[in-house]
Amino acid sequence: MKSRKLDQLYRQVIMDHYKNPRNKGELPDSSVTIDLNNPTCGDQIHLHLKIDGDKITAASFTGDGCSISMASASMMTQSVVGHTEKEALEMSHQFSEMVQGHAHEVIDDEGDVEALAGVAKFPARIKCATLAWKAMEKAIYEKEASEK
């Protein structure tokens, strides 16, 4: 019974982020913008990060996709702000472990990201859940490469 209530709560958190996305929109003064898509299902994200030194100070996204990919983008943009690039990359690694059903560390303090742990039961949806996180990784790597 507890598991069913927890699953329902997680579904509510996911749908809240999908219907009321946080940080959705352009970020005109972004340091880096990345476009990424999932060709198997059509999900698209345009991620904007503002990075000061090595700290992510703002994040936003635009795009279209399923409830999982858009909710994940909303959660990711909330989670990484205030963290260093290195911390954000580690968060992404832990997120990937979580959605694959592996042991992982806590990803965010608010716990919303944990709502996507159930994706592990649906392997076809893992790419949907990780799209925004992969875009964030790519943005950081491209920023670092442009500074060399």
GROMACS .gro file of N, CA, C and O in nm, residues 12-129:
model
  472
   12GLN      N    1   0.228   1.282  -0.922
   12GLN     CA    2   0.179   1.418  -0.902
   12GLN      C    3   0.292   1.519  -0.916
   12GLN      O    4   0.274   1.626  -0.976
   13VAL      N    5   0.409   1.487  -0.861
   13VAL     CA    6   0.525   1.577  -0.871
   13VAL      C    7   0.567   1.591  -1.018
   13VAL      O    8   0.591   1.703  -1.066
   14ILE      N    9   0.571   1.482  -1.090
   14ILE     CA   10   0.609   1.485  -1.231
   14ILE      C   11   0.509   1.568  -1.311
   14ILE      O   12   0.547   1.655  -1.390
   15MET      N   13   0.380   1.546  -1.289
   15MET     CA   14   0.278   1.620  -1.363
   15MET      C   15   0.279   1.768  -1.326
   15MET      O   16   0.254   1.853  -1.411
   16ASP      N   17   0.312   1.800  -1.201
   16ASP     CA   18   0.320   1.940  -1.162
   16ASP      C   19   0.433   2.010  -1.238
   16ASP      O   20   0.416   2.121  -1.289
   17HIS      N   21   0.548   1.944  -1.248
   17HIS     CA   22   0.661   2.002  -1.322
   17HIS      C   23   0.630   2.011  -1.471
   17HIS      O   24   0.677   2.102  -1.539
   18TYR      N   25   0.553   1.916  -1.522
   18TYR     CA   26   0.516   1.918  -1.664
   18TYR      C   27   0.417   2.031  -1.694
   18TYR      O   28   0.434   2.107  -1.789
   19LYS      N   29   0.314   2.043  -1.610
   19LYS     CA   30   0.210   2.144  -1.634
   19LYS      C   31   0.253   2.284  -1.591
   19LYS      O   32   0.204   2.383  -1.644
   20ASN      N   33   0.341   2.293  -1.493
   20ASN     CA   34   0.390   2.421  -1.440
   20ASN      C   35   0.542   2.420  -1.438
   20ASN      O   36   0.602   2.422  -1.331
   21PRO      N   37   0.605   2.413  -1.555
   21PRO     CA   38   0.751   2.399  -1.559
   21PRO      C   39   0.822   2.519  -1.496
   21PRO      O   40   0.782   2.633  -1.515
   22ARG      N   41   0.924   2.487  -1.420
   22ARG     CA   42   1.009   2.591  -1.362
   22ARG      C   43   1.117   2.625  -1.464
   22ARG      O   44   1.164   2.539  -1.535
   23ASN      N   45   1.152   2.752  -1.469
   23ASN     CA   46   1.262   2.799  -1.554
   23ASN      C   47   1.240   2.775  -1.702
   23ASN      O   48   1.336   2.759  -1.777
   24LYS      N   49   1.115   2.772  -1.746
   24LYS     CA   50   1.089   2.755  -1.890
   24LYS      C   51   1.090   2.893  -1.955
   24LYS      O   52   1.024   2.985  -1.908
   25GLY      N   53   1.169   2.906  -2.059
   25GLY     CA   54   1.179   3.031  -2.132
   25GLY      C   55   1.323   3.058  -2.172
   25GLY      O   56   1.413   2.982  -2.138
   26GLU      N   57   1.339   3.163  -2.247
   26GLU     CA   58   1.473   3.202  -2.292
   26GLU      C   59   1.553   3.262  -2.176
   26GLU      O   60   1.495   3.312  -2.080
   27LEU      N   61   1.683   3.256  -2.188
   27LEU     CA   62   1.774   3.320  -2.092
   27LEU      C   63   1.868   3.406  -2.177
   27LEU      O   64   1.972   3.358  -2.223
   28PRO      N   65   1.828   3.533  -2.202
   28PRO     CA   66   1.901   3.615  -2.300
   28PRO      C   67   2.050   3.633  -2.272
   28PRO      O   68   2.128   3.644  -2.365
   29ASP      N   69   2.090   3.635  -2.147
   29ASP     CA   70   2.231   3.657  -2.116
   29ASP      C   71   2.302   3.526  -2.080
   29ASP      O   72   2.397   3.524  -2.004
   30SER      N   73   2.257   3.416  -2.141
   30SER     CA   74   2.317   3.286  -2.109
   30SER      C   75   2.460   3.278  -2.159
   30SER      O   76   2.498   3.342  -2.257
   31SER      N   77   2.540   3.200  -2.088
   31SER     CA   78   2.679   3.176  -2.127
   31SER      C   79   2.687   3.074  -2.238
   31SER      O   80   2.777   3.078  -2.321
   32VAL      N   81   2.594   2.980  -2.237
   32VAL     CA   82   2.594   2.873  -2.336
   32VAL      C   83   2.451   2.824  -2.358
   32VAL      O   84   2.371   2.820  -2.266
   33THR      N   85   2.422   2.793  -2.484
   33THR     CA   86   2.292   2.738  -2.521
   33THR      C   87   2.317   2.611  -2.601
   33THR      O   88   2.401   2.609  -2.691
   34ILE      N   89   2.245   2.508  -2.567
   34ILE     CA   90   2.260   2.378  -2.633
   34ILE      C   91   2.124   2.330  -2.681
   34ILE      O   92   2.026   2.339  -2.608
   35ASP      N   93   2.121   2.280  -2.804
   35ASP     CA   94   2.001   2.216  -2.858
   35ASP      C   95   2.029   2.066  -2.863
   35ASP      O   96   2.132   2.024  -2.916
   36LEU      N   97   1.937   1.990  -2.810
   36LEU     CA   98   1.952   1.844  -2.812
   36LEU      C   99   1.815   1.785  -2.836
   36LEU      O  100   1.713   1.839  -2.792
   37ASN      N  101   1.812   1.673  -2.909
   37ASN     CA  102   1.685   1.606  -2.930
   37ASN      C  103   1.699   1.456  -2.918
   37ASN      O  104   1.808   1.403  -2.924
   38ASN      N  105   1.586   1.392  -2.899
   38ASN     CA  106   1.580   1.247  -2.893
   38ASN      C  107   1.507   1.203  -3.020
   38ASN      O  108   1.384   1.212  -3.026
   39PRO      N  109   1.580   1.160  -3.122
   39PRO     CA  110   1.517   1.128  -3.250
   39PRO      C  111   1.419   1.011  -3.243
   39PRO      O  112   1.330   1.001  -3.326
   40THR      N  113   1.431   0.925  -3.143
   40THR     CA  114   1.340   0.810  -3.136
   40THR      C  115   1.198   0.850  -3.096
   40THR      O  116   1.103   0.782  -3.132
   41CYS      N  117   1.184   0.961  -3.022
   41CYS     CA  118   1.048   1.000  -2.981
   41CYS      C  119   1.013   1.144  -3.016
   41CYS      O  120   0.899   1.185  -3.002
   42GLY      N  121   1.112   1.223  -3.058
   42GLY     CA  122   1.085   1.360  -3.099
   42GLY      C  123   1.101   1.466  -2.991
   42GLY      O  124   1.079   1.583  -3.017
   43ASP      N  125   1.140   1.427  -2.870
   43ASP     CA  126   1.163   1.526  -2.764
   43ASP      C  127   1.275   1.619  -2.807
   43ASP      O  128   1.376   1.575  -2.862
   44GLN      N  129   1.257   1.749  -2.779
   44GLN     CA  130   1.359   1.850  -2.811
   44GLN      C  131   1.376   1.941  -2.691
   44GLN      O  132   1.278   1.977  -2.626
   45ILE      N  133   1.500   1.979  -2.665
   45ILE     CA  134   1.527   2.077  -2.559
   45ILE      C  135   1.630   2.178  -2.609
   45ILE      O  136   1.722   2.143  -2.684
   46HIS      N  137   1.607   2.300  -2.569
   46HIS     CA  138   1.701   2.410  -2.594
   46HIS      C  139   1.736   2.460  -2.454
   46HIS      O  140   1.655   2.524  -2.388
   47LEU      N  141   1.855   2.424  -2.409
   47LEU     CA  142   1.897   2.454  -2.272
   47LEU      C  143   1.986   2.577  -2.270
   47LEU      O  144   2.075   2.591  -2.353
   48HIS      N  145   1.959   2.666  -2.175
   48HIS     CA  146   2.036   2.789  -2.158
   48HIS      C  147   2.095   2.787  -2.017
   48HIS      O  148   2.022   2.771  -1.920
   49LEU      N  149   2.227   2.802  -2.009
   49LEU     CA  150   2.294   2.810  -1.879
   49LEU      C  151   2.371   2.940  -1.870
   49LEU      O  152   2.437   2.981  -1.966
   50LYS      N  153   2.364   3.003  -1.755
   50LYS     CA  154   2.450   3.117  -1.724
   50LYS      C  155   2.550   3.067  -1.621
   50LYS      O  156   2.510   3.017  -1.516
   51ILE      N  157   2.677   3.079  -1.656
   51ILE     CA  158   2.783   3.027  -1.569
   51ILE      C  159   2.879   3.140  -1.539
   51ILE      O  160   2.931   3.206  -1.629
   52ASP      N  161   2.902   3.164  -1.411
   52ASP     CA  162   2.994   3.267  -1.366
   52ASP      C  163   3.112   3.196  -1.302
   52ASP      O  164   3.098   3.134  -1.197
   53GLY      N  165   3.229   3.205  -1.367
   53GLY     CA  166   3.344   3.126  -1.322
   53GLY      C  167   3.314   2.981  -1.351
   53GLY      O  168   3.302   2.942  -1.466
   54ASP      N  169   3.296   2.902  -1.246
   54ASP     CA  170   3.256   2.762  -1.266
   54ASP      C  171   3.122   2.732  -1.198
   54ASP      O  172   3.083   2.618  -1.186
   55LYS      N  173   3.051   2.837  -1.156
   55LYS     CA  174   2.923   2.819  -1.086
   55LYS      C  175   2.806   2.851  -1.180
   55LYS      O  176   2.806   2.953  -1.248
   56ILE      N  177   2.709   2.761  -1.182
   56ILE     CA  178   2.587   2.782  -1.261
   56ILE      C  179   2.498   2.878  -1.183
   56ILE      O  180   2.455   2.846  -1.071
   57THR      N  181   2.474   2.994  -1.239
   57THR     CA  182   2.396   3.096  -1.168
   57THR      C  183   2.252   3.105  -1.218
   57THR      O  184   2.167   3.162  -1.149
   58ALA      N  185   2.225   3.052  -1.336
   58ALA     CA  186   2.088   3.051  -1.389
   58ALA      C  187   2.078   2.941  -1.494
   58ALA      O  188   2.176   2.906  -1.560
   59ALA      N  189   1.958   2.887  -1.508
   59ALA     CA  190   1.933   2.783  -1.607
   59ALA      C  191   1.788   2.795  -1.652
   59ALA      O  192   1.699   2.822  -1.571
   60SER      N  193   1.766   2.778  -1.781
   60SER     CA  194   1.630   2.777  -1.834
   60SER      C  195   1.627   2.686  -1.956
   60SER      O  196   1.731   2.645  -2.008
   61PHE      N  197   1.505   2.656  -2.001
   61PHE     CA  198   1.491   2.570  -2.118
   61PHE      C  199   1.366   2.607  -2.196
   61PHE      O  200   1.272   2.665  -2.141
   62THR      N  201   1.369   2.572  -2.321
   62THR     CA  202   1.250   2.573  -2.406
   62THR      C  203   1.253   2.440  -2.478
   62THR      O  204   1.355   2.369  -2.478
   63GLY      N  205   1.145   2.406  -2.540
   63GLY     CA  206   1.141   2.281  -2.614
   63GLY      C  207   1.005   2.216  -2.605
   63GLY      O  208   0.912   2.269  -2.545
   64ASP      N  209   0.998   2.100  -2.666
   64ASP     CA  210   0.875   2.022  -2.668
   64ASP      C  211   0.909   1.877  -2.641
   64ASP      O  212   1.015   1.829  -2.681
   65GLY      N  213   0.817   1.809  -2.575
   65GLY     CA  214   0.839   1.668  -2.551
   65GLY      C  215   0.735   1.611  -2.459
   65GLY      O  216   0.639   1.679  -2.419
   66CYS      N  217   0.757   1.488  -2.425
   66CYS     CA  218   0.663   1.417  -2.337
   66CYS      C  219   0.672   1.470  -2.195
   66CYS      O  220   0.762   1.548  -2.161
   67SER      N  221   0.580   1.428  -2.112
   67SER     CA  222   0.575   1.475  -1.974
   67SER      C  223   0.703   1.442  -1.898
   67SER      O  224   0.751   1.524  -1.820
   68ILE      N  225   0.761   1.326  -1.925
   68ILE     CA  226   0.884   1.286  -1.856
   68ILE      C  227   1.000   1.379  -1.893
   68ILE      O  228   1.071   1.429  -1.806
   69SER      N  229   1.021   1.405  -2.021
   69SER     CA  230   1.135   1.488  -2.061
   69SER      C  231   1.119   1.632  -2.017
   69SER      O  232   1.216   1.694  -1.971
   70MET      N  233   0.999   1.687  -2.026
   70MET     CA  234   0.979   1.827  -1.987
   70MET      C  235   0.982   1.843  -1.834
   70MET      O  236   1.038   1.940  -1.783
   71ALA      N  237   0.927   1.748  -1.761
   71ALA     CA  238   0.935   1.752  -1.614
   71ALA      C  239   1.080   1.740  -1.569
   71ALA      O  240   1.125   1.811  -1.479
   72SER      N  241   1.155   1.652  -1.634
   72SER     CA  242   1.295   1.633  -1.599
   72SER      C  243   1.375   1.760  -1.625
   72SER      O  244   1.461   1.798  -1.545
   73ALA      N  245   1.345   1.829  -1.736
   73ALA     CA  246   1.413   1.955  -1.767
   73ALA      C  247   1.383   2.059  -1.659
   73ALA      O  248   1.473   2.131  -1.614
   74SER      N  249   1.259   2.066  -1.617
   74SER     CA  250   1.219   2.159  -1.511
   74SER      C  251   1.295   2.128  -1.382
   74SER      O  252   1.351   2.217  -1.318
   75MET      N  253   1.298   2.001  -1.345
   75MET     CA  254   1.366   1.959  -1.222
   75MET      C  255   1.516   1.985  -1.230
   75MET      O  256   1.577   2.032  -1.134
   76MET      N  257   1.575   1.953  -1.347
   76MET     CA  258   1.719   1.971  -1.362
   76MET      C  259   1.757   2.118  -1.350
   76MET      O  260   1.853   2.152  -1.281
   77THR      N  261   1.681   2.208  -1.416
   77THR     CA  262   1.717   2.349  -1.410
   77THR      C  263   1.707   2.403  -1.268
   77THR      O  264   1.785   2.489  -1.229
   78GLN      N  265   1.614   2.350  -1.190
   78GLN     CA  266   1.604   2.391  -1.050
   78GLN      C  267   1.722   2.337  -0.969
   78GLN      O  268   1.773   2.406  -0.881
   79SER      N  269   1.761   2.216  -0.998
   79SER     CA  270   1.861   2.147  -0.917
   79SER      C  271   2.003   2.199  -0.933
   79SER      O  272   2.078   2.203  -0.836
   80VAL      N  273   2.042   2.236  -1.055
   80VAL     CA  274   2.182   2.268  -1.079
   80VAL      C  275   2.221   2.411  -1.045
   80VAL      O  276   2.339   2.439  -1.024
   81VAL      N  277   2.124   2.502  -1.040
   81VAL     CA  278   2.155   2.642  -1.011
   81VAL      C  279   2.216   2.652  -0.871
   81VAL      O  280   2.166   2.593  -0.775
   82GLY      N  281   2.328   2.724  -0.864
   82GLY     CA  282   2.399   2.740  -0.737
   82GLY      C  283   2.510   2.638  -0.718
   82GLY      O  284   2.588   2.647  -0.624
   83HIS      N  285   2.520   2.544  -0.809
   83HIS     CA  286   2.624   2.441  -0.801
   83HIS      C  287   2.735   2.471  -0.901
   83HIS      O  288   2.714   2.537  -1.002
   84THR      N  289   2.852   2.415  -0.873
   84THR     CA  290   2.963   2.427  -0.966
   84THR      C  291   2.940   2.333  -1.084
   84THR      O  292   2.856   2.241  -1.076
   85GLU      N  293   3.015   2.355  -1.190
   85GLU     CA  294   3.006   2.267  -1.306
   85GLU      C  295   3.036   2.122  -1.265
   85GLU      O  296   2.965   2.030  -1.307
   86LYS      N  297   3.138   2.104  -1.185
   86LYS     CA  298   3.176   1.969  -1.141
   86LYS      C  299   3.063   1.904  -1.061
   86LYS      O  300   3.032   1.787  -1.081
   87GLU      N  301   3.002   1.980  -0.971
   87GLU     CA  302   2.890   1.926  -0.892
   87GLU      C  303   2.771   1.891  -0.981
   87GLU      O  304   2.708   1.787  -0.964
   88ALA      N  305   2.743   1.976  -1.079
   88ALA     CA  306   2.632   1.951  -1.172
   88ALA      C  307   2.657   1.824  -1.254
   88ALA      O  308   2.565   1.745  -1.277
   89LEU      N  309   2.781   1.804  -1.297
   89LEU     CA  310   2.814   1.683  -1.371
   89LEU      C  311   2.797   1.559  -1.284
   89LEU      O  312   2.748   1.455  -1.331
   90GLU      N  313   2.834   1.569  -1.157
   90GLU     CA  314   2.815   1.456  -1.065
   90GLU      C  315   2.666   1.431  -1.041
   90GLU      O  316   2.623   1.316  -1.033
   91MET      N  317   2.588   1.538  -1.031
   91MET     CA  318   2.443   1.522  -1.015
   91MET      C  319   2.385   1.448  -1.136
   91MET      O  320   2.301   1.361  -1.121
   92SER      N  321   2.434   1.483  -1.254
   92SER     CA  322   2.388   1.417  -1.376
   92SER      C  323   2.423   1.269  -1.375
   92SER      O  324   2.342   1.185  -1.414
   93HIS      N  325   2.543   1.238  -1.330
   93HIS     CA  326   2.585   1.098  -1.320
   93HIS      C  327   2.493   1.023  -1.222
   93HIS      O  328   2.448   0.911  -1.252
   94GLN      N  329   2.466   1.082  -1.108
   94GLN     CA  330   2.379   1.018  -1.009
   94GLN      C  331   2.237   1.001  -1.064
   94GLN      O  332   2.171   0.900  -1.040
   95PHE      N  333   2.190   1.101  -1.140
   95PHE     CA  334   2.057   1.092  -1.201
   95PHE      C  335   2.052   0.975  -1.298
   95PHE      O  336   1.956   0.897  -1.299
   96SER      N  337   2.155   0.962  -1.381
   96SER     CA  338   2.161   0.852  -1.476
   96SER      C  339   2.159   0.716  -1.405
   96SER      O  340   2.089   0.624  -1.447
   97GLU      N  341   2.233   0.707  -1.296
   97GLU     CA  342   2.233   0.583  -1.217
   97GLU      C  343   2.092   0.554  -1.164
   97GLU      O  344   2.045   0.441  -1.170
   98MET      N  345   2.026   0.658  -1.114
   98MET     CA  346   1.893   0.642  -1.055
   98MET      C  347   1.792   0.591  -1.158
   98MET      O  348   1.720   0.495  -1.132
   99VAL      N  349   1.787   0.655  -1.276
   99VAL     CA  350   1.685   0.615  -1.373
   99VAL      C  351   1.715   0.480  -1.438
   99VAL      O  352   1.628   0.423  -1.504
  100GLN      N  353   1.836   0.430  -1.417
  100GLN     CA  354   1.868   0.296  -1.464
  100GLN      C  355   1.844   0.192  -1.355
  100GLN      O  356   1.869   0.073  -1.375
  101GLY      N  357   1.797   0.238  -1.239
  101GLY     CA  358   1.766   0.146  -1.131
  101GLY      C  359   1.884   0.108  -1.044
  101GLY      O  360   1.877   0.015  -0.965
  102HIS      N  361   1.995   0.181  -1.056
  102HIS     CA  362   2.115   0.153  -0.978
  102HIS      C  363   2.116   0.236  -0.850
  102HIS      O  364   2.047   0.338  -0.839
  103ALA      N  365   2.200   0.195  -0.757
  103ALA     CA  366   2.218   0.272  -0.633
  103ALA      C  367   2.273   0.409  -0.670
  103ALA      O  368   2.354   0.422  -0.763
  104HIS      N  369   2.228   0.510  -0.597
  104HIS     CA  370   2.271   0.647  -0.627
  104HIS      C  371   2.265   0.731  -0.501
  104HIS      O  372   2.200   0.695  -0.403
  105GLU      N  373   2.334   0.843  -0.506
  105GLU     CA  374   2.331   0.938  -0.395
  105GLU      C  375   2.215   1.035  -0.417
  105GLU      O  376   2.162   1.045  -0.528
  106VAL      N  377   2.178   1.107  -0.313
  106VAL     CA  378   2.073   1.208  -0.325
  106VAL      C  379   2.116   1.312  -0.427
  106VAL      O  380   2.229   1.360  -0.424
  107ILE      N  381   2.026   1.347  -0.517
  107ILE     CA  382   2.060   1.435  -0.627
  107ILE      C  383   2.030   1.581  -0.594
  107ILE      O  384   2.110   1.669  -0.622
  108ASP      N  385   1.914   1.606  -0.536
  108ASP     CA  386   1.878   1.744  -0.503
  108ASP      C  387   1.819   1.750  -0.362
  108ASP      O  388   1.767   1.651  -0.312
  109ASP      N  389   1.829   1.867  -0.301
  109ASP     CA  390   1.781   1.883  -0.164
  109ASP      C  391   1.630   1.880  -0.153
  109ASP      O  392   1.576   1.838  -0.052
  110GLU      N  393   1.561   1.924  -0.256
  110GLU     CA  394   1.415   1.929  -0.251
  110GLU      C  395   1.351   1.793  -0.273
  110GLU      O  396   1.237   1.771  -0.234
  111GLY      N  397   1.419   1.702  -0.340
  111GLY     CA  398   1.368   1.568  -0.359
  111GLY      C  399   1.279   1.548  -0.480
  111GLY      O  400   1.236   1.435  -0.505
  112ASP      N  401   1.250   1.653  -0.556
  112ASP     CA  402   1.164   1.636  -0.672
  112ASP      C  403   1.225   1.541  -0.774
  112ASP      O  404   1.154   1.459  -0.833
  113VAL      N  405   1.354   1.549  -0.794
  113VAL     CA  406   1.421   1.466  -0.894
  113VAL      C  407   1.400   1.317  -0.864
  113VAL      O  408   1.385   1.236  -0.956
  114GLU      N  409   1.392   1.283  -0.738
  114GLU     CA  410   1.370   1.143  -0.698
  114GLU      C  411   1.239   1.088  -0.754
  114GLU      O  412   1.223   0.967  -0.767
  115ALA      N  413   1.145   1.176  -0.787
  115ALA     CA  414   1.017   1.132  -0.843
  115ALA      C  415   1.036   1.057  -0.974
  115ALA      O  416   0.951   0.979  -1.015
  116LEU      N  417   1.148   1.080  -1.041
  116LEU     CA  418   1.174   1.014  -1.169
  116LEU      C  419   1.241   0.878  -1.154
  116LEU      O  420   1.271   0.813  -1.254
  117ALA      N  421   1.262   0.833  -1.033
  117ALA     CA  422   1.325   0.702  -1.010
  117ALA      C  423   1.245   0.589  -1.074
  117ALA      O  424   1.301   0.489  -1.120
  118GLY      N  425   1.114   0.604  -1.081
  118GLY     CA  426   1.028   0.502  -1.139
  118GLY      C  427   1.050   0.480  -1.288
  118GLY      O  428   1.006   0.378  -1.343
  119VAL      N  429   1.120   0.570  -1.352
  119VAL     CA  430   1.150   0.554  -1.495
  119VAL      C  431   1.229   0.426  -1.518
  119VAL      O  432   1.221   0.365  -1.625
  120ALA      N  433   1.302   0.382  -1.417
  120ALA     CA  434   1.382   0.259  -1.429
  120ALA      C  435   1.296   0.140  -1.469
  120ALA      O  436   1.344   0.046  -1.531
  121LYS      N  437   1.168   0.144  -1.436
  121LYS     CA  438   1.076   0.034  -1.471
  121LYS      C  439   1.038   0.037  -1.618
  121LYS      O  440   0.976  -0.057  -1.668
  122PHE      N  441   1.069   0.147  -1.687
  122PHE     CA  442   1.031   0.166  -1.826
  122PHE      C  443   1.153   0.206  -1.908
  122PHE      O  444   1.174   0.324  -1.936
  123PRO      N  445   1.237   0.110  -1.947
  123PRO     CA  446   1.363   0.140  -2.015
  123PRO      C  447   1.349   0.232  -2.137
  123PRO      O  448   1.439   0.312  -2.164
  124ALA      N  449   1.239   0.225  -2.207
  124ALA     CA  450   1.221   0.309  -2.325
  124ALA      C  451   1.210   0.457  -2.288
  124ALA      O  452   1.229   0.544  -2.373
  125ARG      N  453   1.181   0.487  -2.162
  125ARG     CA  454   1.164   0.626  -2.119
  125ARG      C  455   1.291   0.686  -2.058
  125ARG      O  456   1.294   0.805  -2.026
  126ILE      N  457   1.396   0.607  -2.043
  126ILE     CA  458   1.520   0.657  -1.983
  126ILE      C  459   1.578   0.772  -2.066
  126ILE      O  460   1.620   0.873  -2.011
  127LYS      N  461   1.576   0.759  -2.198
  127LYS     CA  462   1.629   0.866  -2.282
  127LYS      C  463   1.546   0.994  -2.267
  127LYS      O  464   1.599   1.104  -2.275
  128CYS      N  465   1.417   0.979  -2.245
  128CYS     CA  466   1.330   1.096  -2.223
  128CYS      C  467   1.375   1.168  -2.095
  128CYS      O  468   1.388   1.290  -2.092
  129ALA      N  469   1.395   1.091  -1.991
  129ALA     CA  470   1.430   1.148  -1.860
  129ALA      C  471   1.569   1.211  -1.860
  129ALA      O  472   1.592   1.311  -1.791
   0.00000   0.00000   0.00000
